[in-house]
Short mmCIF file of C-alpha atoms in Angstrom, two decimals:
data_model
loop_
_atom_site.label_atom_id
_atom_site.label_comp_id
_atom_site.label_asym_id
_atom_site.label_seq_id
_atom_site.Cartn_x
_atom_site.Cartn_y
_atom_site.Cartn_z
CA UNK K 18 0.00 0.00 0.00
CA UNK K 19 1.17 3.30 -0.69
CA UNK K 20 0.36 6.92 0.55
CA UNK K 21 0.98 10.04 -1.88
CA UNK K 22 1.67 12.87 -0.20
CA UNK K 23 2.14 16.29 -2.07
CA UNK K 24 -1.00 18.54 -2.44
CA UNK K 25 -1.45 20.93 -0.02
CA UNK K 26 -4.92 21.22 0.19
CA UNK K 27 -8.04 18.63 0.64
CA UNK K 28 -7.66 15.94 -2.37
CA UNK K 29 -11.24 15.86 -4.02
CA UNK K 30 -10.73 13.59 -7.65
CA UNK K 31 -8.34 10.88 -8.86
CA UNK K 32 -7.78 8.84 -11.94
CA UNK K 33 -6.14 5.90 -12.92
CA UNK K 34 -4.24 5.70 -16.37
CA UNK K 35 -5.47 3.34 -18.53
CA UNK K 36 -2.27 1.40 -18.43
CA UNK K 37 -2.54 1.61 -14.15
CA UNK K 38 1.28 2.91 -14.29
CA UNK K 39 0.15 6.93 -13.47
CA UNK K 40 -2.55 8.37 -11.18
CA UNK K 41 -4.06 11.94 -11.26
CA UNK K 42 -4.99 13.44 -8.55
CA UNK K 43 -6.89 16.99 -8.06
CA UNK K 44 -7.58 19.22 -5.01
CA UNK K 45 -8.49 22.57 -3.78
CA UNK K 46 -4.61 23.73 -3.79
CA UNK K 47 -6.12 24.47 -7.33
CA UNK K 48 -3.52 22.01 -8.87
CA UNK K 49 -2.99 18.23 -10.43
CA UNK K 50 -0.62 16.01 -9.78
CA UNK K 51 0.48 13.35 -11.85
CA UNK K 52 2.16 10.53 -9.81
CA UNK K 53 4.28 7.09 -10.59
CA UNK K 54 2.62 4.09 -9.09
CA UNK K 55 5.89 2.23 -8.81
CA UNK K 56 7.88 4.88 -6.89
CA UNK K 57 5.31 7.12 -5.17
CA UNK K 58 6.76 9.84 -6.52
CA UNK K 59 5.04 13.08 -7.99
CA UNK K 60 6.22 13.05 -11.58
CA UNK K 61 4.33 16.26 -12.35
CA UNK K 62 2.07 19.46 -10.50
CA UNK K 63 -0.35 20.85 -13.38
CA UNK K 64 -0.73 24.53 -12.44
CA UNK K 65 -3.31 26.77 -13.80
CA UNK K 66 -6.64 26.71 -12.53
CA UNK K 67 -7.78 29.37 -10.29
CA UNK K 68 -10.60 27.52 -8.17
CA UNK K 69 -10.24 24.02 -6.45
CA UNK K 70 -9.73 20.71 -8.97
CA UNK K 71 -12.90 18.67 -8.83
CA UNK K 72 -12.27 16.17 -11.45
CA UNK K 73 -9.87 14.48 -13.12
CA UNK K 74 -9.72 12.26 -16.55
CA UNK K 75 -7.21 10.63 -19.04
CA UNK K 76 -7.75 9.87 -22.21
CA UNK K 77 -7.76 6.17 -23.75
CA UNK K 78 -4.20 6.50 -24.62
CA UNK K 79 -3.49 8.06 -21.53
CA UNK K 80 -1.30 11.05 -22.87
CA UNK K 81 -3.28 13.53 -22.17
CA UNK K 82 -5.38 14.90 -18.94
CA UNK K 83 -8.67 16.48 -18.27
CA UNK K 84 -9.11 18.53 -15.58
CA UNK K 85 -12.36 20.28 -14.01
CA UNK K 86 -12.73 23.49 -11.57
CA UNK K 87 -14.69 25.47 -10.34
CA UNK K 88 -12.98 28.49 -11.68
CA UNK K 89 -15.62 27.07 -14.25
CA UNK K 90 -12.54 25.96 -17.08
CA UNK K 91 -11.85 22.35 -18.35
CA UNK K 92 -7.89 22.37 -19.01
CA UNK K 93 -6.41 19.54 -21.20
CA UNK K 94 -3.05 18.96 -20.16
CA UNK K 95 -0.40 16.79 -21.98
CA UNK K 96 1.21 14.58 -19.14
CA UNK K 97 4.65 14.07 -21.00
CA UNK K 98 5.66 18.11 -20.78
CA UNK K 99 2.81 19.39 -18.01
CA UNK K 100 1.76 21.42 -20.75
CA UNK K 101 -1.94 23.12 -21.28
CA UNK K 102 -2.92 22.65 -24.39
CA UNK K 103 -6.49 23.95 -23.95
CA UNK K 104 -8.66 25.67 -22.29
CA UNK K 105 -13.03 25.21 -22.66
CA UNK K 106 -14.67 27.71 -21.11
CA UNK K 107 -18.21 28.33 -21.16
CA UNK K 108 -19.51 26.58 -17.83
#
């Protein structure tokens, strides 16, 4: 069993890669975290909301992240360079 430790706020949402190698996890430090399975360690912090994470998705191939706040955005975030590639507004 593991604990991940990182966020500094209340963890609300968290996701499982579709391979089960990565998790993403989301919280009301108004950042995601991507995180290694096999070493615990965060591999990534996803900055760029402005209102607490409430959900978190990959895609099928598991390259890419979805993230929901309530800053009302949905940020798509490529995992390989923590990059925001988009952001839908209109909640």
């Amino acid at each position: 069993d593991s604990t991940l430790t990182g966020h500094s706020g209340e963890v609300i949402s968290v996701a499982f890669s579709p391979d089960g190698k990565l998790v993403a996890s989301g919280s009301d430090d108004e950042t995601v975290k991507i995180w290694d399975i096999s070493t615990g360690h965060c591999d990534s912090t996803l900055t760029g909301h402005s209102g607490e994470v409430i959900s978190v998705a990959f895609s099928p191939d598991g390259k890419l992240v979805a993230s929901g706040s309530d800053d009302e955005t949905v940020k798509i975030w490529d995992i390989s360079t923590g990059h925001c590639d988009s952001t839908l507004t209109g909640h």
